[in-house]
Coordinates of C-alpha atoms and ligand atoms in Angstrom, one line a residue:
M1 CA -35.5 82.8 11.8
L2 CA -37.1 83.1 8.3
N3 CA -37.7 86.8 7.9
D4 CA -38.4 86.9 4.2
V5 CA -42.0 85.5 4.6
K6 CA -43.4 85.9 1.0
K7 CA -47.1 86.7 0.8
N8 CA -48.2 83.9 -1.4
I9 CA -46.6 80.7 -2.9
Y10 CA -48.4 79.0 -5.7
I11 CA -47.8 75.3 -6.4
T12 CA -49.6 72.8 -8.7
S13 CA -49.9 69.1 -9.1
P14 CA -50.6 67.8 -12.5
I15 CA -54.3 67.4 -13.1
F16 CA -55.3 63.7 -13.2
Y17 CA -56.7 61.9 -16.2
A18 CA -60.3 61.1 -15.6
N19 CA -60.2 57.8 -17.3
S20 CA -59.8 55.6 -14.1
N21 CA -59.6 55.7 -10.3
P22 CA -56.5 56.9 -8.5
H23 CA -53.5 54.8 -7.7
I24 CA -50.2 55.2 -5.7
G25 CA -48.6 57.3 -8.5
H26 CA -51.3 59.9 -8.3
V27 CA -51.4 59.8 -4.5
Y28 CA -47.5 60.3 -4.3
T29 CA -47.7 63.4 -6.5
G30 CA -50.4 64.8 -4.3
L31 CA -48.5 64.0 -1.2
L32 CA -45.4 65.7 -2.4
C33 CA -47.2 68.8 -3.1
D34 CA -49.1 68.7 0.1
A35 CA -45.8 68.1 2.1
W36 CA -44.4 71.2 0.5
K37 CA -47.5 73.2 1.2
K38 CA -47.4 72.1 4.9
F39 CA -43.7 72.8 5.2
N40 CA -44.1 76.3 4.1
Q41 CA -47.2 76.7 6.2
I42 CA -45.3 75.9 9.5
F43 CA -43.2 78.8 8.7
G44 CA -46.1 81.2 8.2
R45 CA -46.2 81.2 4.5
N46 CA -49.5 81.1 2.6
V47 CA -49.6 78.4 -0.1
V48 CA -52.1 78.1 -2.8
F49 CA -52.2 74.6 -4.1
T50 CA -54.0 73.7 -7.3
S51 CA -55.0 70.2 -8.2
G52 CA -57.8 68.8 -10.2
M53 CA -59.0 66.7 -13.2
D54 CA -58.0 66.4 -16.8
E55 CA -61.5 65.4 -18.2
H56 CA -61.5 65.7 -21.9
G57 CA -60.2 63.4 -24.7
Q58 CA -60.8 60.2 -26.4
K59 CA -59.6 57.9 -23.5
V60 CA -62.2 59.5 -21.3
M61 CA -64.9 59.0 -23.8
Q62 CA -63.9 55.3 -24.2
S63 CA -63.9 54.7 -20.5
A64 CA -67.4 56.2 -20.1
E65 CA -68.7 54.1 -22.9
K66 CA -67.2 51.0 -21.4
N67 CA -68.9 51.9 -18.1
G68 CA -72.2 52.6 -19.8
C69 CA -72.5 56.3 -18.9
T70 CA -72.1 59.7 -20.6
S71 CA -68.7 61.3 -20.5
Q72 CA -70.0 64.0 -18.1
E73 CA -71.5 61.3 -15.7
Y74 CA -68.1 59.4 -15.9
V75 CA -65.8 62.5 -15.2
D76 CA -68.2 63.5 -12.2
L77 CA -67.6 60.0 -10.8
M78 CA -64.0 60.1 -11.2
S79 CA -63.5 63.6 -9.8
N80 CA -65.2 62.6 -6.7
S81 CA -63.2 59.4 -6.5
F82 CA -59.8 61.5 -6.7
K83 CA -61.2 64.0 -4.2
S84 CA -62.2 61.3 -1.5
C85 CA -58.9 59.6 -2.1
F86 CA -57.0 63.0 -1.4
A87 CA -59.2 63.6 1.7
I88 CA -58.3 60.2 3.2
H89 CA -54.6 61.0 2.5
N90 CA -54.8 64.4 4.1
V91 CA -53.9 66.1 0.7
E92 CA -55.1 69.7 1.3
Y93 CA -55.3 71.4 -2.1
S94 CA -56.8 74.9 -2.2
N95 CA -58.4 74.6 -5.6
W96 CA -59.8 71.8 -7.4
I97 CA -60.0 72.6 -11.1
R98 CA -61.8 70.5 -13.7
T99 CA -61.4 71.0 -17.3
T100 CA -65.2 70.8 -17.8
D101 CA -65.6 73.8 -15.4
K102 CA -67.2 76.6 -17.2
K103 CA -64.5 79.0 -15.9
H104 CA -61.8 76.8 -17.2
E105 CA -63.4 76.6 -20.7
E106 CA -63.6 80.5 -20.6
A107 CA -59.9 80.7 -19.7
V108 CA -58.9 78.3 -22.5
Y109 CA -60.7 80.3 -25.0
E110 CA -58.9 83.5 -23.8
F111 CA -55.6 81.8 -23.9
W112 CA -56.1 80.6 -27.4
K113 CA -57.2 84.0 -28.6
T114 CA -54.1 85.6 -27.0
L115 CA -51.8 83.2 -28.8
E116 CA -53.6 83.8 -32.1
K117 CA -53.6 87.5 -31.6
N118 CA -49.8 87.3 -30.9
G119 CA -49.3 85.4 -34.2
Y120 CA -48.3 82.0 -32.8
I121 CA -51.1 79.8 -34.2
Y122 CA -51.5 78.6 -37.8
K123 CA -53.6 76.0 -39.6
N124 CA -51.8 73.1 -41.5
K125 CA -52.3 69.6 -42.7
Y126 CA -50.9 66.7 -40.6
E127 CA -49.8 63.5 -42.4
G128 CA -48.3 60.9 -40.2
W129 CA -48.6 58.4 -37.4
Y130 CA -50.8 59.1 -34.4
S131 CA -50.6 57.4 -31.0
I132 CA -54.1 56.5 -29.9
S133 CA -52.9 55.5 -26.4
D134 CA -51.1 58.8 -25.8
E135 CA -53.4 61.0 -28.0
H136 CA -50.5 62.7 -29.8
Y137 CA -48.9 62.9 -33.2
I138 CA -45.7 61.0 -33.4
E139 CA -42.8 63.1 -34.3
G140 CA -40.3 61.5 -36.7
D141 CA -41.0 58.0 -38.2
K142 CA -43.1 55.4 -36.7
Y143 CA -40.1 53.8 -35.0
S144 CA -39.8 56.8 -32.7
M145 CA -42.8 55.7 -30.8
K146 CA -42.9 53.9 -27.5
A147 CA -43.6 50.1 -27.5
T148 CA -46.8 50.7 -25.7
D149 CA -48.1 53.1 -28.3
K150 CA -51.2 52.0 -30.3
I151 CA -50.8 53.8 -33.6
V152 CA -52.8 54.6 -36.8
W153 CA -52.0 56.6 -39.9
R154 CA -53.7 60.1 -40.1
E155 CA -54.1 62.8 -42.7
E156 CA -56.0 65.8 -41.3
E157 CA -56.1 69.5 -40.8
C158 CA -55.3 71.0 -37.5
Y159 CA -53.9 74.1 -35.9
Y160 CA -50.2 74.3 -34.9
F161 CA -48.3 76.2 -32.3
K162 CA -45.1 77.9 -33.4
L163 CA -42.8 76.3 -30.9
T164 CA -39.8 76.9 -33.2
A165 CA -40.2 80.6 -32.5
F166 CA -39.2 80.0 -28.9
Q167 CA -36.5 77.5 -29.2
D168 CA -33.5 79.8 -28.8
R169 CA -35.1 81.9 -26.0
L170 CA -36.0 78.8 -24.1
Y171 CA -32.7 77.1 -24.5
D172 CA -31.0 80.2 -23.2
Y173 CA -33.4 80.5 -20.4
Y174 CA -32.4 76.9 -19.1
K175 CA -28.7 77.5 -19.8
H176 CA -28.9 80.6 -17.4
N177 CA -31.4 79.2 -14.8
K178 CA -30.1 75.7 -13.9
E179 CA -32.1 75.6 -10.7
V180 CA -35.5 75.8 -12.5
V181 CA -35.7 72.0 -13.0
I182 CA -35.0 69.8 -10.0
P183 CA -33.4 67.4 -9.4
N184 CA -30.4 68.1 -11.6
T185 CA -30.7 64.8 -13.5
R186 CA -34.0 66.0 -14.8
Y187 CA -32.5 69.4 -15.7
N188 CA -30.0 67.6 -17.8
E189 CA -32.8 65.6 -19.5
T190 CA -34.6 69.0 -20.3
I191 CA -31.4 70.3 -21.9
G192 CA -31.3 66.9 -23.9
L193 CA -34.8 67.6 -25.3
F194 CA -33.3 70.5 -27.4
K195 CA -30.7 68.3 -29.1
Q196 CA -32.8 67.3 -32.1
G197 CA -34.4 70.8 -32.4
L198 CA -37.9 71.6 -31.4
R199 CA -40.7 71.4 -33.9
D200 CA -44.1 73.3 -34.1
F201 CA -46.8 71.0 -32.6
S202 CA -50.4 70.5 -33.3
I203 CA -52.8 72.0 -30.9
S204 CA -56.3 70.9 -32.2
R205 CA -58.0 67.8 -33.4
P206 CA -60.9 67.5 -35.9
K207 CA -64.1 67.6 -34.0
E208 CA -65.5 64.6 -36.1
R209 CA -63.0 62.5 -34.5
L210 CA -63.0 63.9 -31.0
S211 CA -66.1 65.6 -29.8
W212 CA -65.3 65.5 -26.0
G213 CA -63.3 68.7 -25.7
I214 CA -63.2 72.5 -25.9
E215 CA -64.1 73.9 -29.4
V216 CA -61.5 76.1 -31.1
P217 CA -62.7 79.7 -30.9
G218 CA -64.2 80.6 -34.3
D219 CA -63.8 77.1 -35.8
E220 CA -66.5 74.6 -34.8
T221 CA -64.9 71.9 -36.8
Q222 CA -62.0 71.7 -34.5
V223 CA -61.4 70.8 -30.8
I224 CA -58.4 72.0 -28.6
Y225 CA -55.7 69.5 -28.0
V226 CA -55.9 68.0 -24.5
W227 CA -52.6 69.2 -23.4
I228 CA -53.3 72.9 -24.0
D229 CA -56.5 72.4 -22.3
A230 CA -54.9 70.7 -19.4
L231 CA -52.0 73.1 -18.9
V232 CA -54.2 76.1 -18.8
S233 CA -55.8 74.6 -15.8
Y234 CA -52.7 76.1 -13.8
L235 CA -54.1 79.5 -14.8
S236 CA -57.8 79.1 -14.8
S237 CA -57.7 77.6 -11.3
I238 CA -56.4 81.0 -9.9
G239 CA -58.8 83.2 -11.8
Y240 CA -57.1 83.8 -15.3
P241 CA -57.9 85.9 -17.2
N242 CA -59.1 88.2 -14.5
S243 CA -56.1 90.0 -13.0
E244 CA -56.0 88.4 -9.6
Y245 CA -54.1 85.3 -10.9
K246 CA -51.0 87.6 -11.6
E247 CA -50.2 87.9 -7.9
L248 CA -49.6 84.2 -7.7
L249 CA -47.4 83.8 -10.6
P250 CA -44.8 82.3 -11.2
A251 CA -45.8 78.8 -10.2
V252 CA -44.0 75.9 -8.8
H253 CA -45.2 72.8 -10.8
F254 CA -44.8 69.2 -9.4
L255 CA -44.9 66.5 -12.0
G256 CA -43.8 62.9 -12.9
K257 CA -40.9 62.3 -15.2
D258 CA -43.3 61.1 -18.0
I259 CA -44.7 64.6 -18.6
L260 CA -41.5 66.6 -18.4
K261 CA -41.5 67.6 -22.0
F262 CA -45.0 69.0 -21.7
H263 CA -44.0 71.1 -18.6
A264 CA -40.4 72.0 -19.5
I265 CA -40.8 72.8 -23.2
Y266 CA -44.5 73.2 -24.2
W267 CA -45.7 75.1 -21.2
P268 CA -42.9 77.7 -20.9
A269 CA -43.1 78.3 -24.7
L270 CA -46.9 78.8 -24.4
L271 CA -46.4 81.1 -21.5
M272 CA -43.9 83.2 -23.5
A273 CA -46.3 83.3 -26.4
A274 CA -49.0 84.7 -24.0
D275 CA -46.6 87.1 -22.4
L276 CA -46.8 85.4 -19.0
P277 CA -44.0 84.6 -16.4
L278 CA -42.3 81.3 -16.8
P279 CA -42.6 78.7 -14.0
K280 CA -40.5 79.3 -11.0
K281 CA -39.6 75.6 -10.6
L282 CA -40.4 72.2 -11.9
V283 CA -40.1 69.5 -9.3
V284 CA -39.9 66.2 -11.2
H285 CA -40.3 62.9 -9.5
G286 CA -39.8 59.4 -10.6
W287 CA -42.2 56.4 -10.8
W288 CA -43.5 54.1 -8.2
L289 CA -42.8 50.5 -9.5
N290 CA -44.2 47.1 -8.8
G291 CA -41.2 44.9 -9.3
D292 CA -39.5 46.8 -12.1
Q293 CA -42.7 47.8 -13.8
K294 CA -44.3 51.3 -13.6
I295 CA -47.5 51.1 -11.6
S296 CA -50.3 52.0 -13.8
K297 CA -54.0 51.6 -14.6
S298 CA -53.3 50.1 -17.9
L299 CA -50.9 47.4 -16.4
N300 CA -53.4 46.6 -13.8
N301 CA -50.5 46.2 -11.1
A302 CA -51.6 48.7 -8.5
I303 CA -50.9 48.5 -4.9
D304 CA -53.9 48.0 -2.7
L305 CA -54.1 51.5 -1.1
Q306 CA -57.1 50.5 1.1
Y307 CA -55.3 47.6 2.7
Y308 CA -52.3 49.8 3.8
L309 CA -54.5 52.6 4.9
E310 CA -56.8 50.4 7.0
T311 CA -53.8 48.3 8.5
F312 CA -51.3 51.1 9.1
G313 CA -53.1 54.4 8.9
Q314 CA -52.6 57.3 6.5
D315 CA -49.5 58.8 8.2
A316 CA -47.6 55.5 7.9
F317 CA -48.4 55.4 4.2
R318 CA -47.3 59.0 3.6
F319 CA -44.1 58.5 5.6
Y320 CA -43.2 55.5 3.6
L321 CA -43.8 57.2 0.2
L322 CA -42.1 60.4 1.0
S323 CA -39.2 59.1 2.9
N324 CA -38.3 56.2 0.6
M325 CA -38.4 57.7 -2.9
I326 CA -35.3 59.8 -3.9
L327 CA -36.6 62.8 -5.6
G328 CA -36.4 62.2 -9.5
E329 CA -35.6 58.5 -9.3
D330 CA -37.9 55.5 -9.5
C331 CA -38.6 53.4 -6.5
S332 CA -40.1 49.8 -6.0
F333 CA -42.9 49.5 -3.5
K334 CA -41.8 46.9 -1.0
D335 CA -44.2 45.5 1.5
E336 CA -41.5 44.2 3.9
L337 CA -39.8 47.6 3.9
F338 CA -43.2 49.2 4.6
T339 CA -43.9 47.1 7.6
Q340 CA -40.4 47.5 8.9
N341 CA -40.5 51.3 8.5
T342 CA -43.7 51.6 10.3
E343 CA -42.7 49.4 13.2
S344 CA -38.9 50.3 13.6
I345 CA -39.1 54.0 12.9
L346 CA -42.6 55.2 13.7
S347 CA -43.6 52.9 16.6
N348 CA -40.4 52.1 18.1
K349 CA -38.4 55.4 17.8
V350 CA -41.2 58.1 17.6
G351 CA -44.2 56.8 19.4
N352 CA -42.2 55.1 21.9
L353 CA -40.0 58.2 22.8
F354 CA -43.2 60.2 23.4
S355 CA -44.9 57.6 25.6
R356 CA -41.5 57.0 27.5
L357 CA -41.3 60.6 28.4
I358 CA -45.0 60.9 29.5
G359 CA -44.7 57.5 31.2
I360 CA -41.7 58.7 33.3
A361 CA -43.4 61.8 34.3
K362 CA -46.5 59.9 35.4
S363 CA -44.7 57.2 37.2
K364 CA -43.0 60.0 39.4
N365 CA -46.4 61.7 39.9
I366 CA -45.3 64.8 37.9
E367 CA -48.1 66.9 36.8
K368 CA -46.2 69.9 35.4
V369 CA -42.8 70.1 33.8
S370 CA -41.3 73.5 34.3
Y371 CA -38.9 75.6 32.2
A372 CA -35.2 74.8 32.1
V373 CA -32.4 76.1 30.0
L374 CA -31.3 73.9 27.2
D375 CA -28.0 72.1 27.5
E376 CA -25.4 72.3 24.8
E377 CA -26.2 69.0 23.3
L378 CA -30.0 69.8 22.8
L379 CA -29.2 73.5 21.8
S380 CA -27.3 72.0 18.9
F381 CA -30.3 69.8 18.2
V382 CA -32.6 72.8 17.8
A383 CA -30.0 74.8 15.9
K384 CA -29.6 72.0 13.4
I385 CA -33.4 72.0 12.7
E386 CA -33.5 75.8 12.4
D387 CA -30.5 75.9 10.0
F388 CA -31.9 73.2 7.9
S389 CA -35.2 74.9 7.6
I390 CA -33.6 77.8 6.1
K391 CA -31.7 75.8 3.7
L392 CA -34.8 73.8 2.6
I393 CA -37.5 76.4 2.4
D394 CA -36.1 78.0 -0.8
D395 CA -34.7 75.0 -2.2
M396 CA -36.7 71.9 -2.5
S397 CA -33.7 69.9 -3.9
N398 CA -32.8 69.4 -0.3
F399 CA -36.0 67.4 0.4
D400 CA -34.2 64.0 0.4
E401 CA -31.9 65.3 3.1
Y402 CA -34.9 66.5 5.1
T403 CA -36.4 63.0 5.0
N404 CA -33.1 61.3 5.8
M405 CA -32.6 63.6 8.8
F406 CA -35.7 62.2 10.5
V407 CA -34.2 59.1 12.0
E408 CA -30.9 60.8 12.9
L409 CA -32.8 63.5 14.8
V410 CA -35.3 61.2 16.7
D411 CA -32.2 59.0 17.6
I412 CA -30.5 62.0 19.2
L413 CA -33.4 62.2 21.6
N414 CA -33.7 58.6 22.3
V415 CA -29.9 58.3 23.0
Y416 CA -30.2 61.3 25.3
V417 CA -32.8 59.5 27.4
D418 CA -30.6 56.4 27.8
L419 CA -27.4 58.2 28.4
K420 CA -28.9 60.4 31.1
Q421 CA -30.9 57.5 32.4
V422 CA -33.7 59.9 32.8
W423 CA -36.0 57.3 34.5
T424 CA -33.5 57.1 37.5
L425 CA -33.4 60.9 38.2
S426 CA -35.5 62.8 40.5
G427 CA -36.2 66.5 41.6
K428 CA -34.9 69.3 39.6
E429 CA -32.6 67.0 37.6
L430 CA -35.6 65.1 36.4
N431 CA -37.7 68.0 35.7
D432 CA -34.9 69.7 33.7
S433 CA -34.1 66.6 31.6
L434 CA -37.8 66.0 30.9
Y435 CA -38.3 69.7 30.0
R436 CA -35.4 69.6 27.5
L437 CA -36.6 66.4 25.8
L438 CA -40.2 67.5 25.7
Y439 CA -39.2 70.8 24.2
C440 CA -37.0 69.3 21.6
F441 CA -39.7 66.7 20.7
K442 CA -42.1 69.5 20.1
I443 CA -39.7 71.3 17.8
F444 CA -39.0 67.9 16.0
S445 CA -42.7 67.2 15.7
V446 CA -43.6 70.7 14.1
F447 CA -40.7 70.3 11.8
Y448 CA -42.0 67.0 10.6
Y449 CA -45.7 67.9 10.3
P450 CA -45.4 67.5 6.5
L451 CA -44.5 63.8 6.9
L452 CA -46.8 62.8 9.7
P453 CA -49.8 65.3 9.9
D454 CA -52.2 63.2 11.9
A455 CA -49.7 62.2 14.7
V456 CA -48.3 65.8 14.7
R457 CA -51.7 67.3 15.2
K458 CA -52.3 65.0 18.2
I459 CA -48.8 65.8 19.7
L460 CA -49.2 69.6 19.2
N461 CA -52.7 69.4 20.6
Y462 CA -51.3 67.7 23.7
F463 CA -48.7 70.5 24.1
E464 CA -51.3 73.0 23.3
V465 CA -49.5 74.8 20.6
D466 CA -50.7 75.4 17.1
I467 CA -48.9 74.1 13.9
N468 CA -46.3 76.9 13.6
F469 CA -42.6 76.7 14.1
E470 CA -42.1 80.0 15.7
N471 CA -44.9 79.4 18.3
A472 CA -43.6 75.9 19.0
K473 CA -40.3 77.5 19.8
H474 CA -41.7 79.5 22.7
H475 CA -40.9 78.2 26.1
K476 CA -43.8 77.2 28.4
D477 CA -44.5 74.5 31.0
F478 CA -45.6 71.1 30.0
I479 CA -48.8 69.8 31.6
I480 CA -48.7 66.1 31.8
K481 CA -52.0 64.4 30.8
E482 CA -53.0 60.9 29.7
N483 CA -50.3 59.1 27.6
L484 CA -51.1 59.0 23.8
I485 CA -50.5 56.0 21.5
L486 CA -49.3 57.6 18.3
F487 CA -48.5 54.7 16.2
P488 CA -50.3 51.4 17.4
R489 CA -48.0 48.3 17.0
Q490 CA -49.4 45.7 14.6
K491 CA -50.2 42.5 16.0
Ligands
MSP1 N1 -53.3 64.7 -17.3 C1 -52.0 64.5 -17.4 C2 -51.4 65.8 -16.7 C3 -51.8 67.1 -17.1 S1 -51.1 68.4 -16.2 C4 -51.4 69.8 -16.9 C5 -51.5 63.2 -16.7 N2 -52.3 62.8 -15.9 S2 -52.1 61.2 -15.2 O1 -53.2 61.0 -14.4 O2 -51.6 60.2 -16.2 O3 -50.8 61.5 -14.3 C6 -50.8 62.5 -13.2 C7 -49.5 62.3 -12.4 O4 -49.3 61.0 -11.9 C8 -48.2 62.5 -13.3 O5 -47.3 63.4 -12.6 C9 -47.6 61.1 -13.3 O6 -46.2 61.2 -13.6 C10 -48.0 60.5 -12.0 N3 -47.9 59.1 -12.0 C11 -48.8 58.2 -12.7 N4 -48.3 57.0 -12.4 C12 -47.2 57.0 -11.7 C13 -46.4 56.1 -10.9 N5 -46.5 54.9 -11.1 N6 -45.5 56.6 -10.1 C14 -45.4 58.0 -9.8 N7 -46.2 58.9 -10.3 C15 -46.8 58.5 -11.5 O7 -50.3 63.0 -17.0

């Protein structure tokens, strides 16, 4: 029993670059957040989940030009495209923040002014290499850039943030709070970022070069750097600077490994500078690969989302993504494995178990299955789920174990049906076995709502219980109705 139900939990996905349509990597980030939200919700916790769009910057301007529309028209299109993609995938965010929203602009202004007031912003000249592809100044010489960077030499004035003022405090913080970055490999990477020493970084660009952005307060010649603009969305979406946002902090941020430095170094330092609480957790995932290449819009190697959705349904897609990627590591998308997962696990183990149980009851003309005490075997099944819930709810680093347990648990129930030869039983023996199995299937289903929301909604609707773990645990008779096909087999 989880008795420490906290009032609110605040989670965020990164906000997505509005320079092209969503692909599998974006969907995965969204699904991971959504799974975590749903997992907390089944235990009665209220989760606020922010997602949205990162709409300023040069790349967005260029994409708009290429598509023959204004930047604003283009970001409106992209925002709708991401929103409908998330709706199809059952990603249920609570706030959709866009960096072109008025309330966001006001929050960025306020945030900037706070940093300025606290003495952490200064103006300086930048001379060095600039990456056009990533829109950032390259630290060190031009050989420290990535092979994919398109670079140019720049000499210009801009504002800097005094990151160096936070180096020791930040390092100390990570040394004493190892659990903040998960998984552990990404924590080690975070510590590694301090090795060469941190440098102050530029937080604005000359407006003549980049007009599509938020102006620096009090200096109309400069525009705020996209990353400061973007990171503040984690605050603006929950009402900053009005005081209600405080109740939700600290936040749990989900992100891909490519943006670790921005979240593990820049963001906490900016929060310190603004006297705000540091993130509660950074949950860092790896990349979906096609072969051994990162799937990305620039490489044009995306997986055809539409095909998988139409052929297998959104649950199958979500299940494949969430149960095959080890948190923090890269994973290659494999069509054969996808098909095999869907058939051998979802159709044959889960769907089949449910229709087998209903089928047996119907073949014996049973309309109602009445309460029976669980036997030892199935008591331990329920206990295993309960114990694991407590282990997972406060420590997302156990998420891989949660997805791995799926097959193990459903197998226990399938083996039980076979060992007891339930279809050969009759009278009380049949009723009791069916009751135990249906009860455990109900608990199993609610526990895996985060992985299979569509199917679980159907199952819980059939059992007439809402999506809540405690409610599902209550004992009540099962009314046998028409059988359900949860995961249709592919022809
Ligand atoms: N706009 C920034 C984030 C600002 S957050 C304050 C950004 N946007 S993005 O659209 O490029 O990426 C959004 C998320 O998608 C990131 O977490 C990124 O890691 C993730 N992915 C993009 N491609 C990916 C894969 N191929 N695989 C998994 N996730 C990857 O970065």
